[in-house]
């Protein structure tokens, strides 16, 4: 499984991706983020699903980028181009994967801002090649394991949230998933983008760098539970 997150706010976006991969009973680590920063041309791609499908689609996509005479000028065109390669891989491999007992499965988050985009954007691309744009009213998307970390974001993330707040909440969402699932883990790749900067900052964090935040959160959560009113509990004995 995977944990990949993209949050769009009024002033930019953040992204988080774990690095654990599983194959049968074995586990390993691999980067799940592809980032491009060129002249007024910044975007990222995160994927969740079969690694073989991801690698083949990414290989085809990178070749498409290399062979183009002019770069794409809007992000949705990048999304369409990657979707085309995912569909091509489906044509080539879907039948044989099904015969081997595997589902054709690749979910993708693509975010960024290109020169003709009026603002930064984030898209969710489905395995079938269709996509939706992350909207202001629901400004985040998780692919992979979203059962444990999503409630935190549902409660606190707004389009007007600051990027630092979004990053903190995103980390807690990842940490909640990591605690409860054995297929999501460190190191974690973090993306940070300020609107109109055309520069996605990317940094990899090891567990020892962020474990203090996890301990603080755990301590505060226990204290918060302890502070909750218990008048309703007294009724149990009445």
GROMACS .gro file of C-alpha atoms in nm:
model
  238
    1UNK     CA    1   0.000   0.000   0.000
    2UNK     CA    2   0.097   0.366  -0.018
    3UNK     CA    3   0.024   0.698   0.143
    4UNK     CA    4   0.039   0.995  -0.096
    5UNK     CA    5  -0.125   1.328  -0.016
    6UNK     CA    6  -0.176   1.655  -0.202
    7UNK     CA    7  -0.328   1.963  -0.035
    8UNK     CA    8  -0.414   2.277  -0.230
    9UNK     CA    9  -0.457   2.601  -0.039
   10UNK     CA   10  -0.509   2.960  -0.147
   11UNK     CA   11  -0.136   3.031  -0.130
   12UNK     CA   12   0.011   2.709  -0.275
   13UNK     CA   13   0.017   2.337  -0.221
   14UNK     CA   14   0.199   2.069  -0.025
   15UNK     CA   15   0.258   1.703  -0.100
   16UNK     CA   16   0.362   1.405   0.111
   17UNK     CA   17   0.455   1.056  -0.006
   18UNK     CA   18   0.586   0.758   0.188
   19UNK     CA   19   0.848   0.530   0.036
   20UNK     CA   20   0.751   0.179   0.144
   21UNK     CA   21   0.666  -0.073  -0.127
   22UNK     CA   22   0.541  -0.427  -0.084
   23UNK     CA   23   0.567  -0.725  -0.315
   24UNK     CA   24   0.406  -1.037  -0.183
   25UNK     CA   25   0.547  -1.092   0.164
   26UNK     CA   26   0.857  -0.877   0.109
   27UNK     CA   27   0.895  -0.501   0.160
   28UNK     CA   28   1.134  -0.242   0.025
   29UNK     CA   29   1.169   0.129  -0.041
   30UNK     CA   30   1.124   0.328  -0.358
   31UNK     CA   31   1.056   0.689  -0.446
   32UNK     CA   32   0.695   0.758  -0.545
   33UNK     CA   33   0.740   1.121  -0.650
   34UNK     CA   34   0.858   1.260  -0.983
   35UNK     CA   35   0.923   1.636  -0.984
   36UNK     CA   36   1.005   1.882  -1.262
   37UNK     CA   37   1.122   2.240  -1.206
   38UNK     CA   38   1.207   2.434  -1.520
   39UNK     CA   39   1.144   2.786  -1.645
   40UNK     CA   40   0.783   2.869  -1.537
   41UNK     CA   41   0.715   2.498  -1.559
   42UNK     CA   42   0.678   2.314  -1.227
   43UNK     CA   43   0.483   1.996  -1.159
   44UNK     CA   44   0.493   1.669  -0.965
   45UNK     CA   45   0.351   1.321  -1.013
   46UNK     CA   46   0.275   1.080  -0.726
   47UNK     CA   47   0.144   0.728  -0.780
   48UNK     CA   48  -0.018   0.449  -0.585
   49UNK     CA   49  -0.072   0.100  -0.725
   50UNK     CA   50   0.121  -0.163  -0.913
   51UNK     CA   51   0.485  -0.058  -0.936
   52UNK     CA   52   0.528  -0.225  -1.275
   53UNK     CA   53   0.242  -0.021  -1.420
   54UNK     CA   54   0.384   0.297  -1.268
   55UNK     CA   55   0.735   0.238  -1.399
   56UNK     CA   56   0.620   0.162  -1.751
   57UNK     CA   57   0.385   0.460  -1.767
   58UNK     CA   58   0.654   0.691  -1.627
   59UNK     CA   59   0.908   0.564  -1.880
   60UNK     CA   60   0.671   0.633  -2.169
   61UNK     CA   61   0.579   0.973  -2.023
   62UNK     CA   62   0.941   1.086  -1.979
   63UNK     CA   63   1.008   0.986  -2.339
   64UNK     CA   64   0.712   1.195  -2.448
   65UNK     CA   65   0.853   1.496  -2.261
   66UNK     CA   66   1.196   1.448  -2.416
   67UNK     CA   67   1.063   1.422  -2.771
   68UNK     CA   68   0.835   1.729  -2.757
   69UNK     CA   69   0.969   2.038  -2.930
   70UNK     CA   70   0.765   2.271  -2.709
   71UNK     CA   71   0.686   2.207  -2.341
   72UNK     CA   72   0.328   2.177  -2.222
   73UNK     CA   73   0.191   2.516  -2.114
   74UNK     CA   74  -0.101   2.410  -1.893
   75UNK     CA   75  -0.108   2.145  -1.623
   76UNK     CA   76  -0.419   1.967  -1.751
   77UNK     CA   77  -0.223   1.889  -2.068
   78UNK     CA   78   0.039   1.714  -1.854
   79UNK     CA   79  -0.243   1.516  -1.691
   80UNK     CA   80  -0.384   1.420  -2.030
   81UNK     CA   81  -0.039   1.316  -2.153
   82UNK     CA   82   0.023   1.093  -1.851
   83UNK     CA   83  -0.329   0.950  -1.879
   84UNK     CA   84  -0.256   0.857  -2.240
   85UNK     CA   85   0.048   0.655  -2.128
   86UNK     CA   86  -0.149   0.485  -1.849
   87UNK     CA   87  -0.411   0.383  -2.107
   88UNK     CA   88  -0.136   0.252  -2.335
   89UNK     CA   89   0.005   0.039  -2.054
   90UNK     CA   90  -0.347  -0.090  -1.990
   91UNK     CA   91  -0.373  -0.199  -2.354
   92UNK     CA   92  -0.039  -0.378  -2.330
   93UNK     CA   93  -0.055  -0.533  -1.983
   94UNK     CA   94  -0.407  -0.537  -1.838
   95UNK     CA   95  -0.504  -0.875  -1.983
   96UNK     CA   96  -0.187  -1.052  -1.871
   97UNK     CA   97  -0.208  -0.893  -1.525
   98UNK     CA   98  -0.564  -1.017  -1.488
   99UNK     CA   99  -0.458  -1.365  -1.595
  100UNK     CA  100  -0.194  -1.350  -1.324
  101UNK     CA  101  -0.452  -1.257  -1.065
  102UNK     CA  102  -0.361  -0.888  -1.044
  103UNK     CA  103  -0.579  -0.583  -1.096
  104UNK     CA  104  -0.468  -0.302  -1.324
  105UNK     CA  105  -0.435  -0.042  -1.053
  106UNK     CA  106  -0.266   0.297  -1.070
  107UNK     CA  107  -0.398   0.609  -0.900
  108UNK     CA  108  -0.206   0.931  -0.958
  109UNK     CA  109  -0.187   1.278  -0.806
  110UNK     CA  110  -0.052   1.545  -1.039
  111UNK     CA  111   0.001   1.899  -0.915
  112UNK     CA  112   0.182   2.208  -1.028
  113UNK     CA  113   0.165   2.531  -1.222
  114UNK     CA  114   0.274   2.588  -1.580
  115UNK     CA  115   0.322   2.918  -1.761
  116UNK     CA  116  -0.036   2.951  -1.892
  117UNK     CA  117  -0.205   2.837  -1.570
  118UNK     CA  118  -0.369   3.121  -1.380
  119UNK     CA  119  -0.291   2.944  -1.053
  120UNK     CA  120  -0.149   2.624  -0.905
  121UNK     CA  121  -0.365   2.310  -0.943
  122UNK     CA  122  -0.389   1.950  -0.825
  123UNK     CA  123  -0.556   1.664  -1.015
  124UNK     CA  124  -0.651   1.307  -0.923
  125UNK     CA  125  -0.607   1.068  -1.217
  126UNK     CA  126  -0.788   0.733  -1.208
  127UNK     CA  127  -0.657   0.403  -1.356
  128UNK     CA  128  -0.909   0.436  -1.641
  129UNK     CA  129  -0.748   0.764  -1.750
  130UNK     CA  130  -1.025   1.000  -1.639
  131UNK     CA  131  -0.947   1.273  -1.389
  132UNK     CA  132  -1.092   1.531  -1.150
  133UNK     CA  133  -0.945   1.858  -1.031
  134UNK     CA  134  -0.912   1.914  -0.656
  135UNK     CA  135  -1.163   2.187  -0.571
  136UNK     CA  136  -1.152   2.465  -0.313
  137UNK     CA  137  -1.439   2.308  -0.118
  138UNK     CA  138  -1.251   1.980  -0.072
  139UNK     CA  139  -0.889   2.089  -0.102
  140UNK     CA  140  -0.699   1.763  -0.055
  141UNK     CA  141  -0.667   1.417  -0.202
  142UNK     CA  142  -0.510   1.096  -0.067
  143UNK     CA  143  -0.422   0.790  -0.275
  144UNK     CA  144  -0.330   0.455  -0.127
  145UNK     CA  145  -0.418   0.399   0.235
  146UNK     CA  146  -0.662   0.678   0.322
  147UNK     CA  147  -0.861   0.518   0.600
  148UNK     CA  148  -0.660   0.640   0.898
  149UNK     CA  149  -0.537   0.987   0.807
  150UNK     CA  150  -0.832   1.134   0.620
  151UNK     CA  151  -1.049   1.215   0.928
  152UNK     CA  152  -0.779   1.449   1.060
  153UNK     CA  153  -0.774   1.645   0.735
  154UNK     CA  154  -1.155   1.645   0.712
  155UNK     CA  155  -1.164   1.819   1.048
  156UNK     CA  156  -0.896   2.086   1.003
  157UNK     CA  157  -0.797   2.157   0.643
  158UNK     CA  158  -0.957   2.452   0.465
  159UNK     CA  159  -0.873   2.625   0.140
  160UNK     CA  160  -0.767   2.928   0.344
  161UNK     CA  161  -0.532   2.726   0.565
  162UNK     CA  162  -0.171   2.839   0.558
  163UNK     CA  163   0.085   2.617   0.391
  164UNK     CA  164   0.263   2.556   0.721
  165UNK     CA  165  -0.065   2.451   0.885
  166UNK     CA  166  -0.143   2.225   0.589
  167UNK     CA  167   0.200   2.065   0.617
  168UNK     CA  168   0.161   2.003   0.990
  169UNK     CA  169  -0.185   1.851   0.941
  170UNK     CA  170  -0.056   1.647   0.649
  171UNK     CA  171   0.222   1.507   0.865
  172UNK     CA  172  -0.026   1.407   1.136
  173UNK     CA  173  -0.238   1.237   0.870
  174UNK     CA  174   0.066   1.042   0.750
  175UNK     CA  175   0.169   0.960   1.106
  176UNK     CA  176  -0.178   0.830   1.193
  177UNK     CA  177  -0.163   0.605   0.888
  178UNK     CA  178   0.189   0.486   0.966
  179UNK     CA  179   0.093   0.399   1.325
  180UNK     CA  180  -0.207   0.190   1.218
  181UNK     CA  181  -0.083   0.033   0.894
  182UNK     CA  182   0.227  -0.178   0.843
  183UNK     CA  183   0.256  -0.096   0.472
  184UNK     CA  184   0.322   0.279   0.509
  185UNK     CA  185   0.647   0.407   0.656
  186UNK     CA  186   0.947   0.641   0.651
  187UNK     CA  187   1.141   0.794   0.486
  188UNK     CA  188   0.883   1.042   0.365
  189UNK     CA  189   0.918   1.284   0.073
  190UNK     CA  190   0.769   1.630   0.127
  191UNK     CA  191   0.681   1.888  -0.141
  192UNK     CA  192   0.617   2.259  -0.075
  193UNK     CA  193   0.500   2.508  -0.337
  194UNK     CA  194   0.411   2.876  -0.304
  195UNK     CA  195   0.171   3.018  -0.563
  196UNK     CA  196   0.339   3.168  -0.873
  197UNK     CA  197   0.687   3.071  -0.752
  198UNK     CA  198   0.737   2.803  -1.022
  199UNK     CA  199   0.964   2.619  -0.781
  200UNK     CA  200   0.858   2.302  -0.601
  201UNK     CA  201   1.076   2.250  -0.296
  202UNK     CA  202   1.136   1.882  -0.225
  203UNK     CA  203   1.294   1.728   0.084
  204UNK     CA  204   1.319   1.375   0.223
  205UNK     CA  205   1.272   1.330   0.599
  206UNK     CA  206   1.393   1.035   0.803
  207UNK     CA  207   1.198   0.906   1.102
  208UNK     CA  208   1.446   1.045   1.355
  209UNK     CA  209   1.388   1.398   1.220
  210UNK     CA  210   1.011   1.391   1.278
  211UNK     CA  211   0.967   1.152   1.570
  212UNK     CA  212   0.957   1.446   1.813
  213UNK     CA  213   0.641   1.571   1.639
  214UNK     CA  214   0.484   1.229   1.671
  215UNK     CA  215   0.559   1.222   2.045
  216UNK     CA  216   0.422   1.576   2.093
  217UNK     CA  217   0.104   1.485   1.908
  218UNK     CA  218   0.062   1.168   2.111
  219UNK     CA  219   0.108   1.358   2.439
  220UNK     CA  220  -0.135   1.636   2.337
  221UNK     CA  221  -0.393   1.385   2.216
  222UNK     CA  222  -0.392   1.201   2.547
  223UNK     CA  223  -0.424   1.532   2.733
  224UNK     CA  224  -0.713   1.640   2.508
  225UNK     CA  225  -0.901   1.316   2.569
  226UNK     CA  226  -0.848   1.357   2.941
  227UNK     CA  227  -0.991   1.713   2.929
  228UNK     CA  228  -1.315   1.610   2.762
  229UNK     CA  229  -1.626   1.660   2.974
  230UNK     CA  230  -1.733   1.344   3.156
  231UNK     CA  231  -2.078   1.463   3.266
  232UNK     CA  232  -2.233   1.233   3.007
  233UNK     CA  233  -2.046   0.940   3.161
  234UNK     CA  234  -2.191   1.014   3.502
  235UNK     CA  235  -2.534   0.936   3.358
  236UNK     CA  236  -2.421   0.578   3.313
  237UNK     CA  237  -2.432   0.534   3.689
  238UNK     CA  238  -2.751   0.730   3.755
   0.00000   0.00000   0.00000
